[in-house]
Amino acid sequence: MIHIASTADGVVSLRSDIAEAQGIPPSFMAKILRSLVRARLLRSSRGVHGGFALARAASRITLLDVVEAIEGPLSLTNCTPDPAGCARSDDCPATSVWLEVQQKMAEVLNSTTLESLTLVHKRTARPAVAHGSDGDRRSHGRDHSGKALGDLASHRR
């Protein structure tokens, strides 16, 4: 998601480029991307100009949205989604601790936006590989005019 959010507006990211940049097998990346599209965090387009882009502003996507899109509802243990569903919850001294840990974790994930992570990433990493809107693959993170994406991002701040 950070890889995709780091590209300029109007520029889509190729699955193969994302997989390569993250060191993830393309088939596994395809499953992750499908989950993110299904959760309406990403939009996908097919064809020569196809790829992946954010479905909404990075400021409106939280880390909790991303985690739950890929993993399902946040649940640290079997008893945290529904303590009543655990036969030991009445006499288990750890149930309340796990519930509190899960709540705090959800609060942190929900208060962390993709935008905030992308800003940190832009300061510490090289520009993402992207697929330009003109159909040319941009192997060095450049838009359709040839301007470096990192240069574009610095002018938006």
Short mmCIF file of N, CA and C in Angstrom, two decimals:
data_model
loop_
_atom_site.label_atom_id
_atom_site.label_comp_id
_atom_site.label_asym_id
_atom_site.label_seq_id
_atom_site.Cartn_x
_atom_site.Cartn_y
_atom_site.Cartn_z
N MET A 1 0.83 -1.19 0.00
CA MET A 1 0.00 0.00 0.00
C MET A 1 0.88 1.25 0.00
N ILE A 2 1.95 1.23 0.78
CA ILE A 2 2.86 2.38 0.80
C ILE A 2 3.50 2.56 -0.58
N HIS A 3 3.87 1.47 -1.21
CA HIS A 3 4.45 1.52 -2.55
C HIS A 3 3.49 2.22 -3.51
N ILE A 4 2.23 1.83 -3.48
CA ILE A 4 1.23 2.40 -4.38
C ILE A 4 0.96 3.85 -4.01
N ALA A 5 0.84 4.14 -2.72
CA ALA A 5 0.57 5.51 -2.27
C ALA A 5 1.73 6.45 -2.57
N SER A 6 2.92 5.90 -2.74
CA SER A 6 4.10 6.73 -3.00
C SER A 6 4.21 7.19 -4.45
N THR A 7 3.38 6.64 -5.33
CA THR A 7 3.43 7.06 -6.73
C THR A 7 2.62 8.33 -6.91
N ALA A 8 2.88 9.04 -7.99
CA ALA A 8 2.18 10.29 -8.28
C ALA A 8 0.73 10.01 -8.64
N ASP A 9 -0.13 11.00 -8.47
CA ASP A 9 -1.53 10.88 -8.87
C ASP A 9 -1.59 10.55 -10.36
N GLY A 10 -2.50 9.66 -10.73
CA GLY A 10 -2.66 9.30 -12.12
C GLY A 10 -1.69 8.24 -12.61
N VAL A 11 -0.83 7.77 -11.74
CA VAL A 11 0.14 6.74 -12.11
C VAL A 11 -0.24 5.46 -11.38
N VAL A 12 -0.33 4.36 -12.13
CA VAL A 12 -0.69 3.09 -11.52
C VAL A 12 0.55 2.24 -11.32
N SER A 13 0.47 1.32 -10.39
CA SER A 13 1.59 0.42 -10.08
C SER A 13 1.28 -0.97 -10.61
N LEU A 14 2.27 -1.59 -11.21
CA LEU A 14 2.12 -2.94 -11.73
C LEU A 14 2.32 -3.97 -10.61
N ARG A 15 1.53 -5.03 -10.66
CA ARG A 15 1.66 -6.10 -9.66
C ARG A 15 3.09 -6.63 -9.62
N SER A 16 3.68 -6.86 -10.76
CA SER A 16 5.04 -7.41 -10.81
C SER A 16 6.05 -6.47 -10.17
N ASP A 17 5.88 -5.17 -10.38
CA ASP A 17 6.80 -4.19 -9.78
C ASP A 17 6.64 -4.14 -8.27
N ILE A 18 5.40 -4.20 -7.80
CA ILE A 18 5.14 -4.18 -6.36
C ILE A 18 5.75 -5.43 -5.72
N ALA A 19 5.50 -6.58 -6.33
CA ALA A 19 6.03 -7.85 -5.80
C ALA A 19 7.55 -7.81 -5.75
N GLU A 20 8.17 -7.33 -6.81
CA GLU A 20 9.63 -7.26 -6.85
C GLU A 20 10.16 -6.30 -5.78
N ALA A 21 9.55 -5.14 -5.67
CA ALA A 21 10.01 -4.14 -4.70
C ALA A 21 9.87 -4.64 -3.26
N GLN A 22 8.86 -5.46 -3.00
CA GLN A 22 8.61 -5.95 -1.65
C GLN A 22 9.24 -7.32 -1.39
N GLY A 23 9.80 -7.93 -2.42
CA GLY A 23 10.41 -9.25 -2.25
C GLY A 23 9.38 -10.33 -1.97
N ILE A 24 8.21 -10.21 -2.59
CA ILE A 24 7.11 -11.15 -2.39
C ILE A 24 6.84 -11.87 -3.71
N PRO A 25 6.63 -13.18 -3.70
CA PRO A 25 6.31 -13.88 -4.95
C PRO A 25 5.07 -13.27 -5.62
N PRO A 26 5.09 -13.10 -6.94
CA PRO A 26 3.96 -12.48 -7.65
C PRO A 26 2.61 -13.14 -7.38
N SER A 27 2.58 -14.47 -7.25
CA SER A 27 1.30 -15.15 -7.01
C SER A 27 0.73 -14.78 -5.64
N PHE A 28 1.60 -14.65 -4.64
CA PHE A 28 1.14 -14.25 -3.31
C PHE A 28 0.73 -12.78 -3.32
N MET A 29 1.47 -11.95 -4.05
CA MET A 29 1.11 -10.54 -4.16
C MET A 29 -0.26 -10.39 -4.82
N ALA A 30 -0.55 -11.24 -5.79
CA ALA A 30 -1.86 -11.19 -6.45
C ALA A 30 -2.98 -11.42 -5.45
N LYS A 31 -2.81 -12.35 -4.53
CA LYS A 31 -3.83 -12.62 -3.51
C LYS A 31 -4.01 -11.42 -2.59
N ILE A 32 -2.91 -10.80 -2.19
CA ILE A 32 -2.97 -9.62 -1.32
C ILE A 32 -3.70 -8.49 -2.04
N LEU A 33 -3.32 -8.24 -3.28
CA LEU A 33 -3.94 -7.16 -4.04
C LEU A 33 -5.43 -7.40 -4.25
N ARG A 34 -5.82 -8.67 -4.50
CA ARG A 34 -7.24 -8.99 -4.65
C ARG A 34 -8.01 -8.65 -3.37
N SER A 35 -7.43 -8.97 -2.22
CA SER A 35 -8.08 -8.65 -0.95
C SER A 35 -8.24 -7.15 -0.77
N LEU A 36 -7.24 -6.40 -1.15
CA LEU A 36 -7.28 -4.94 -1.01
C LEU A 36 -8.28 -4.31 -1.98
N VAL A 37 -8.41 -4.88 -3.17
CA VAL A 37 -9.41 -4.40 -4.13
C VAL A 37 -10.81 -4.74 -3.61
N ARG A 38 -10.99 -5.96 -3.12
CA ARG A 38 -12.29 -6.39 -2.58
C ARG A 38 -12.74 -5.50 -1.42
N ALA A 39 -11.77 -5.04 -0.62
CA ALA A 39 -12.08 -4.17 0.52
C ALA A 39 -12.24 -2.71 0.09
N ARG A 40 -12.11 -2.46 -1.20
CA ARG A 40 -12.24 -1.12 -1.78
C ARG A 40 -11.18 -0.15 -1.28
N LEU A 41 -9.99 -0.68 -0.98
CA LEU A 41 -8.86 0.16 -0.62
C LEU A 41 -8.03 0.47 -1.87
N LEU A 42 -8.06 -0.44 -2.83
CA LEU A 42 -7.39 -0.25 -4.11
C LEU A 42 -8.40 -0.37 -5.23
N ARG A 43 -8.07 0.23 -6.35
CA ARG A 43 -8.83 0.00 -7.57
C ARG A 43 -7.85 -0.60 -8.57
N SER A 44 -8.36 -1.46 -9.41
CA SER A 44 -7.49 -2.09 -10.41
C SER A 44 -8.05 -1.82 -11.79
N SER A 45 -7.15 -1.78 -12.75
CA SER A 45 -7.56 -1.63 -14.14
C SER A 45 -6.71 -2.59 -14.97
N ARG A 46 -7.33 -3.15 -16.00
CA ARG A 46 -6.65 -4.13 -16.84
C ARG A 46 -6.16 -3.49 -18.13
N GLY A 47 -5.34 -4.22 -18.82
CA GLY A 47 -4.90 -3.79 -20.13
C GLY A 47 -3.54 -3.12 -20.12
N VAL A 48 -3.19 -2.54 -21.25
CA VAL A 48 -1.88 -1.92 -21.44
C VAL A 48 -1.63 -0.83 -20.41
N HIS A 49 -2.65 -0.08 -20.08
CA HIS A 49 -2.51 1.02 -19.12
C HIS A 49 -2.95 0.59 -17.72
N GLY A 50 -3.06 -0.70 -17.50
CA GLY A 50 -3.59 -1.22 -16.25
C GLY A 50 -2.60 -1.26 -15.11
N GLY A 51 -3.15 -1.48 -13.94
CA GLY A 51 -2.35 -1.58 -12.73
C GLY A 51 -3.22 -1.30 -11.51
N PHE A 52 -2.59 -0.88 -10.43
CA PHE A 52 -3.29 -0.65 -9.17
C PHE A 52 -3.05 0.76 -8.69
N ALA A 53 -4.10 1.35 -8.12
CA ALA A 53 -4.01 2.69 -7.54
C ALA A 53 -4.92 2.71 -6.31
N LEU A 54 -4.71 3.67 -5.44
CA LEU A 54 -5.55 3.80 -4.25
C LEU A 54 -6.98 4.11 -4.68
N ALA A 55 -7.94 3.54 -3.97
CA ALA A 55 -9.35 3.79 -4.26
C ALA A 55 -9.84 5.07 -3.58
N ARG A 56 -9.11 5.53 -2.58
CA ARG A 56 -9.43 6.79 -1.92
C ARG A 56 -8.13 7.40 -1.40
N ALA A 57 -8.22 8.59 -0.91
CA ALA A 57 -7.03 9.31 -0.45
C ALA A 57 -6.30 8.53 0.64
N ALA A 58 -4.98 8.59 0.61
CA ALA A 58 -4.16 7.90 1.62
C ALA A 58 -4.48 8.39 3.02
N SER A 59 -4.94 9.61 3.14
CA SER A 59 -5.31 10.16 4.46
C SER A 59 -6.57 9.52 5.00
N ARG A 60 -7.32 8.82 4.15
CA ARG A 60 -8.57 8.18 4.58
C ARG A 60 -8.46 6.65 4.65
N ILE A 61 -7.24 6.15 4.58
CA ILE A 61 -7.00 4.70 4.71
C ILE A 61 -6.12 4.50 5.94
N THR A 62 -6.61 3.71 6.88
CA THR A 62 -5.83 3.45 8.09
C THR A 62 -5.12 2.11 7.99
N LEU A 63 -4.14 1.95 8.84
CA LEU A 63 -3.44 0.67 8.89
C LEU A 63 -4.40 -0.44 9.33
N LEU A 64 -5.37 -0.12 10.17
CA LEU A 64 -6.38 -1.11 10.56
C LEU A 64 -7.18 -1.55 9.34
N ASP A 65 -7.54 -0.62 8.45
CA ASP A 65 -8.24 -0.98 7.22
C ASP A 65 -7.44 -2.01 6.42
N VAL A 66 -6.15 -1.77 6.30
CA VAL A 66 -5.28 -2.64 5.50
C VAL A 66 -5.14 -4.01 6.16
N VAL A 67 -4.87 -4.03 7.46
CA VAL A 67 -4.70 -5.30 8.18
C VAL A 67 -5.98 -6.13 8.09
N GLU A 68 -7.13 -5.50 8.32
CA GLU A 68 -8.38 -6.26 8.29
C GLU A 68 -8.77 -6.69 6.88
N ALA A 69 -8.37 -5.93 5.87
CA ALA A 69 -8.65 -6.33 4.49
C ALA A 69 -7.89 -7.61 4.14
N ILE A 70 -6.68 -7.73 4.66
CA ILE A 70 -5.84 -8.88 4.33
C ILE A 70 -6.06 -10.05 5.29
N GLU A 71 -6.16 -9.77 6.58
CA GLU A 71 -6.22 -10.81 7.61
C GLU A 71 -7.61 -11.10 8.15
N GLY A 72 -8.57 -10.23 7.90
CA GLY A 72 -9.89 -10.35 8.51
C GLY A 72 -9.92 -9.54 9.79
N PRO A 73 -11.01 -9.63 10.55
CA PRO A 73 -11.13 -8.84 11.78
C PRO A 73 -9.95 -9.09 12.73
N LEU A 74 -9.48 -8.01 13.33
CA LEU A 74 -8.35 -8.08 14.25
C LEU A 74 -8.71 -8.97 15.44
N SER A 75 -7.90 -9.99 15.67
CA SER A 75 -8.14 -10.92 16.76
C SER A 75 -6.81 -11.54 17.17
N LEU A 76 -6.36 -11.21 18.37
CA LEU A 76 -5.07 -11.71 18.83
C LEU A 76 -5.13 -13.15 19.32
N THR A 77 -6.25 -13.52 19.90
CA THR A 77 -6.42 -14.89 20.41
C THR A 77 -7.82 -15.37 20.06
N ASN A 78 -8.10 -16.62 20.34
CA ASN A 78 -9.44 -17.16 20.08
C ASN A 78 -10.50 -16.52 20.96
N CYS A 79 -10.10 -16.00 22.12
CA CYS A 79 -11.09 -15.45 23.04
C CYS A 79 -11.37 -13.96 22.80
N THR A 80 -10.54 -13.26 22.04
CA THR A 80 -10.76 -11.81 21.90
C THR A 80 -11.91 -11.42 20.99
N PRO A 81 -12.25 -12.17 19.94
CA PRO A 81 -13.40 -11.71 19.17
C PRO A 81 -14.70 -11.84 19.95
N ASP A 82 -14.80 -12.90 20.75
CA ASP A 82 -16.01 -13.12 21.54
C ASP A 82 -15.65 -13.96 22.77
N PRO A 83 -15.36 -13.30 23.91
CA PRO A 83 -14.99 -14.05 25.11
C PRO A 83 -16.02 -15.11 25.51
N ALA A 84 -17.28 -14.87 25.21
CA ALA A 84 -18.32 -15.85 25.56
C ALA A 84 -18.14 -17.14 24.77
N GLY A 85 -17.46 -17.08 23.65
CA GLY A 85 -17.24 -18.26 22.83
C GLY A 85 -16.10 -19.14 23.33
N CYS A 86 -15.41 -18.69 24.36
CA CYS A 86 -14.30 -19.45 24.91
C CYS A 86 -14.76 -20.12 26.20
N ALA A 87 -14.59 -21.43 26.28
CA ALA A 87 -15.03 -22.19 27.46
C ALA A 87 -14.27 -21.79 28.72
N ARG A 88 -13.10 -21.19 28.59
CA ARG A 88 -12.27 -20.86 29.76
C ARG A 88 -12.33 -19.37 30.13
N SER A 89 -13.08 -18.57 29.40
CA SER A 89 -13.04 -17.12 29.62
C SER A 89 -13.49 -16.70 31.02
N ASP A 90 -14.40 -17.43 31.64
CA ASP A 90 -14.88 -17.06 32.97
C ASP A 90 -13.80 -17.18 34.04
N ASP A 91 -12.93 -18.16 33.91
CA ASP A 91 -11.90 -18.35 34.93
C ASP A 91 -10.49 -18.07 34.42
N CYS A 92 -10.36 -17.47 33.26
CA CYS A 92 -9.05 -17.19 32.69
C CYS A 92 -8.60 -15.78 33.07
N PRO A 93 -7.53 -15.65 33.80
CA PRO A 93 -7.07 -14.32 34.21
C PRO A 93 -6.50 -13.50 33.05
N ALA A 94 -6.20 -14.12 31.93
CA ALA A 94 -5.59 -13.40 30.81
C ALA A 94 -6.59 -12.80 29.84
N THR A 95 -7.85 -13.21 29.90
CA THR A 95 -8.84 -12.73 28.94
C THR A 95 -8.92 -11.21 28.93
N SER A 96 -9.02 -10.59 30.09
CA SER A 96 -9.15 -9.13 30.13
C SER A 96 -7.88 -8.45 29.61
N VAL A 97 -6.73 -9.07 29.86
CA VAL A 97 -5.47 -8.51 29.36
C VAL A 97 -5.44 -8.57 27.83
N TRP A 98 -5.81 -9.72 27.26
CA TRP A 98 -5.82 -9.85 25.81
C TRP A 98 -6.81 -8.88 25.18
N LEU A 99 -7.96 -8.71 25.80
CA LEU A 99 -8.94 -7.75 25.27
C LEU A 99 -8.38 -6.33 25.28
N GLU A 100 -7.69 -5.96 26.35
CA GLU A 100 -7.10 -4.62 26.44
C GLU A 100 -5.98 -4.44 25.41
N VAL A 101 -5.14 -5.45 25.26
CA VAL A 101 -4.05 -5.38 24.27
C VAL A 101 -4.63 -5.23 22.87
N GLN A 102 -5.66 -6.01 22.56
CA GLN A 102 -6.28 -5.92 21.24
C GLN A 102 -6.90 -4.54 21.03
N GLN A 103 -7.56 -4.00 22.05
CA GLN A 103 -8.17 -2.67 21.93
C GLN A 103 -7.11 -1.61 21.67
N LYS A 104 -6.01 -1.65 22.41
CA LYS A 104 -4.93 -0.66 22.24
C LYS A 104 -4.30 -0.80 20.85
N MET A 105 -4.10 -2.04 20.43
CA MET A 105 -3.52 -2.27 19.11
C MET A 105 -4.45 -1.73 18.02
N ALA A 106 -5.73 -1.97 18.15
CA ALA A 106 -6.70 -1.46 17.18
C ALA A 106 -6.70 0.07 17.16
N GLU A 107 -6.57 0.69 18.33
CA GLU A 107 -6.53 2.15 18.40
C GLU A 107 -5.31 2.70 17.67
N VAL A 108 -4.15 2.08 17.87
CA VAL A 108 -2.92 2.54 17.20
C VAL A 108 -3.05 2.34 15.69
N LEU A 109 -3.50 1.18 15.27
CA LEU A 109 -3.64 0.91 13.84
C LEU A 109 -4.67 1.84 13.20
N ASN A 110 -5.75 2.13 13.92
CA ASN A 110 -6.80 2.98 13.39
C ASN A 110 -6.39 4.46 13.35
N SER A 111 -5.44 4.84 14.17
CA SER A 111 -4.99 6.24 14.18
C SER A 111 -3.78 6.47 13.28
N THR A 112 -3.28 5.41 12.65
CA THR A 112 -2.14 5.52 11.73
C THR A 112 -2.66 5.45 10.30
N THR A 113 -2.48 6.54 9.56
CA THR A 113 -2.97 6.56 8.19
C THR A 113 -1.88 6.14 7.21
N LEU A 114 -2.31 5.70 6.07
CA LEU A 114 -1.39 5.37 4.99
C LEU A 114 -0.59 6.61 4.59
N GLU A 115 -1.24 7.76 4.65
CA GLU A 115 -0.55 9.01 4.32
C GLU A 115 0.64 9.25 5.25
N SER A 116 0.45 9.05 6.55
CA SER A 116 1.55 9.28 7.49
C SER A 116 2.70 8.31 7.25
N LEU A 117 2.39 7.07 6.94
CA LEU A 117 3.44 6.09 6.64
C LEU A 117 4.15 6.42 5.33
N THR A 118 3.41 6.91 4.37
CA THR A 118 3.99 7.27 3.08
C THR A 118 4.95 8.44 3.21
N LEU A 119 4.61 9.40 4.05
CA LEU A 119 5.51 10.55 4.26
C LEU A 119 6.84 10.09 4.84
N VAL A 120 6.79 9.17 5.79
CA VAL A 120 8.02 8.62 6.36
C VAL A 120 8.79 7.87 5.29
N HIS A 121 8.09 7.07 4.51
CA HIS A 121 8.71 6.28 3.44
C HIS A 121 9.39 7.18 2.41
N LYS A 122 8.74 8.26 2.03
CA LYS A 122 9.32 9.17 1.02
C LYS A 122 10.61 9.81 1.51
N ARG A 123 10.73 9.99 2.81
CA ARG A 123 11.95 10.58 3.35
C ARG A 123 13.08 9.57 3.45
N THR A 124 12.74 8.28 3.49
CA THR A 124 13.76 7.27 3.76
C THR A 124 14.02 6.29 2.62
N ALA A 125 13.22 6.32 1.56
CA ALA A 125 13.37 5.32 0.49
C ALA A 125 13.44 5.99 -0.87
N ARG A 126 13.89 5.21 -1.84
CA ARG A 126 13.93 5.71 -3.21
C ARG A 126 12.53 5.63 -3.81
N PRO A 127 12.25 6.37 -4.88
CA PRO A 127 10.91 6.39 -5.49
C PRO A 127 10.48 5.01 -5.96
N ALA A 128 9.17 4.80 -5.97
CA ALA A 128 8.58 3.53 -6.38
C ALA A 128 8.65 3.38 -7.90
N VAL A 129 8.67 2.13 -8.35
CA VAL A 129 8.56 1.83 -9.77
C VAL A 129 7.09 1.94 -10.11
N ALA A 130 6.76 2.59 -11.20
CA ALA A 130 5.36 2.81 -11.55
C ALA A 130 5.12 2.55 -13.03
N HIS A 131 3.87 2.49 -13.39
CA HIS A 131 3.42 2.30 -14.76
C HIS A 131 2.71 3.59 -15.13
N GLY A 132 3.27 4.35 -16.04
CA GLY A 132 2.72 5.67 -16.38
C GLY A 132 1.39 5.58 -17.09
N SER A 133 0.63 6.67 -17.07
CA SER A 133 -0.68 6.69 -17.69
C SER A 133 -0.58 6.60 -19.21
N ASP A 134 0.61 6.83 -19.78
CA ASP A 134 0.79 6.71 -21.22
C ASP A 134 1.13 5.28 -21.64
N GLY A 135 1.19 4.36 -20.68
CA GLY A 135 1.44 2.96 -20.98
C GLY A 135 2.90 2.57 -20.91
N ASP A 136 3.80 3.52 -20.81
CA ASP A 136 5.22 3.20 -20.71
C ASP A 136 5.57 2.82 -19.29
N ARG A 137 6.33 1.78 -19.16
CA ARG A 137 6.78 1.37 -17.83
C ARG A 137 7.86 2.34 -17.37
N ARG A 138 7.76 2.79 -16.17
CA ARG A 138 8.71 3.76 -15.63
C ARG A 138 9.57 3.05 -14.59
N SER A 139 10.72 2.56 -15.00
CA SER A 139 11.53 1.75 -14.11
C SER A 139 12.27 2.56 -13.06
N HIS A 140 12.30 3.86 -13.20
CA HIS A 140 13.00 4.67 -12.22
C HIS A 140 12.07 5.64 -11.52
N GLY A 141 10.79 5.30 -11.39
CA GLY A 141 9.86 6.13 -10.66
C GLY A 141 9.66 7.49 -11.30
N ARG A 142 9.32 7.51 -12.59
CA ARG A 142 9.11 8.77 -13.30
C ARG A 142 7.69 8.82 -13.84
N ASP A 143 7.13 10.02 -13.95
CA ASP A 143 5.80 10.16 -14.51
C ASP A 143 5.88 10.18 -16.04
N HIS A 144 4.75 10.40 -16.71
CA HIS A 144 4.73 10.35 -18.17
C HIS A 144 5.59 11.44 -18.82
N SER A 145 5.91 12.52 -18.12
CA SER A 145 6.76 13.57 -18.68
C SER A 145 8.24 13.28 -18.45
N GLY A 146 8.53 12.26 -17.67
CA GLY A 146 9.92 11.92 -17.37
C GLY A 146 10.43 12.52 -16.08
N LYS A 147 9.59 13.31 -15.39
CA LYS A 147 10.02 13.92 -14.13
C LYS A 147 10.00 12.86 -13.03
N ALA A 148 11.02 12.84 -12.20
CA ALA A 148 11.12 11.85 -11.12
C ALA A 148 9.96 12.01 -10.16
N LEU A 149 9.35 10.89 -9.76
CA LEU A 149 8.22 10.94 -8.83
C LEU A 149 8.63 11.56 -7.51
N GLY A 150 9.83 11.30 -7.06
CA GLY A 150 10.30 11.91 -5.82
C GLY A 150 10.29 13.43 -5.92
N ASP A 151 10.63 13.97 -7.11
CA ASP A 151 10.61 15.41 -7.31
C ASP A 151 9.19 15.94 -7.26
N LEU A 152 8.24 15.20 -7.84
CA LEU A 152 6.84 15.62 -7.81
C LEU A 152 6.32 15.65 -6.38
N ALA A 153 6.66 14.62 -5.62
CA ALA A 153 6.17 14.53 -4.25
C ALA A 153 6.69 15.68 -3.40
N SER A 154 7.93 16.09 -3.61
CA SER A 154 8.49 17.15 -2.78
C SER A 154 7.82 18.49 -3.05
N HIS A 155 7.23 18.66 -4.23
CA HIS A 155 6.56 19.92 -4.55
C HIS A 155 5.15 19.98 -3.99
N ARG A 156 4.63 18.87 -3.51
CA ARG A 156 3.26 18.83 -2.98
C ARG A 156 3.19 19.20 -1.52
N ARG A 157 4.28 19.21 -0.83
CA ARG A 157 4.25 19.44 0.62
C ARG A 157 4.00 20.87 0.96
#
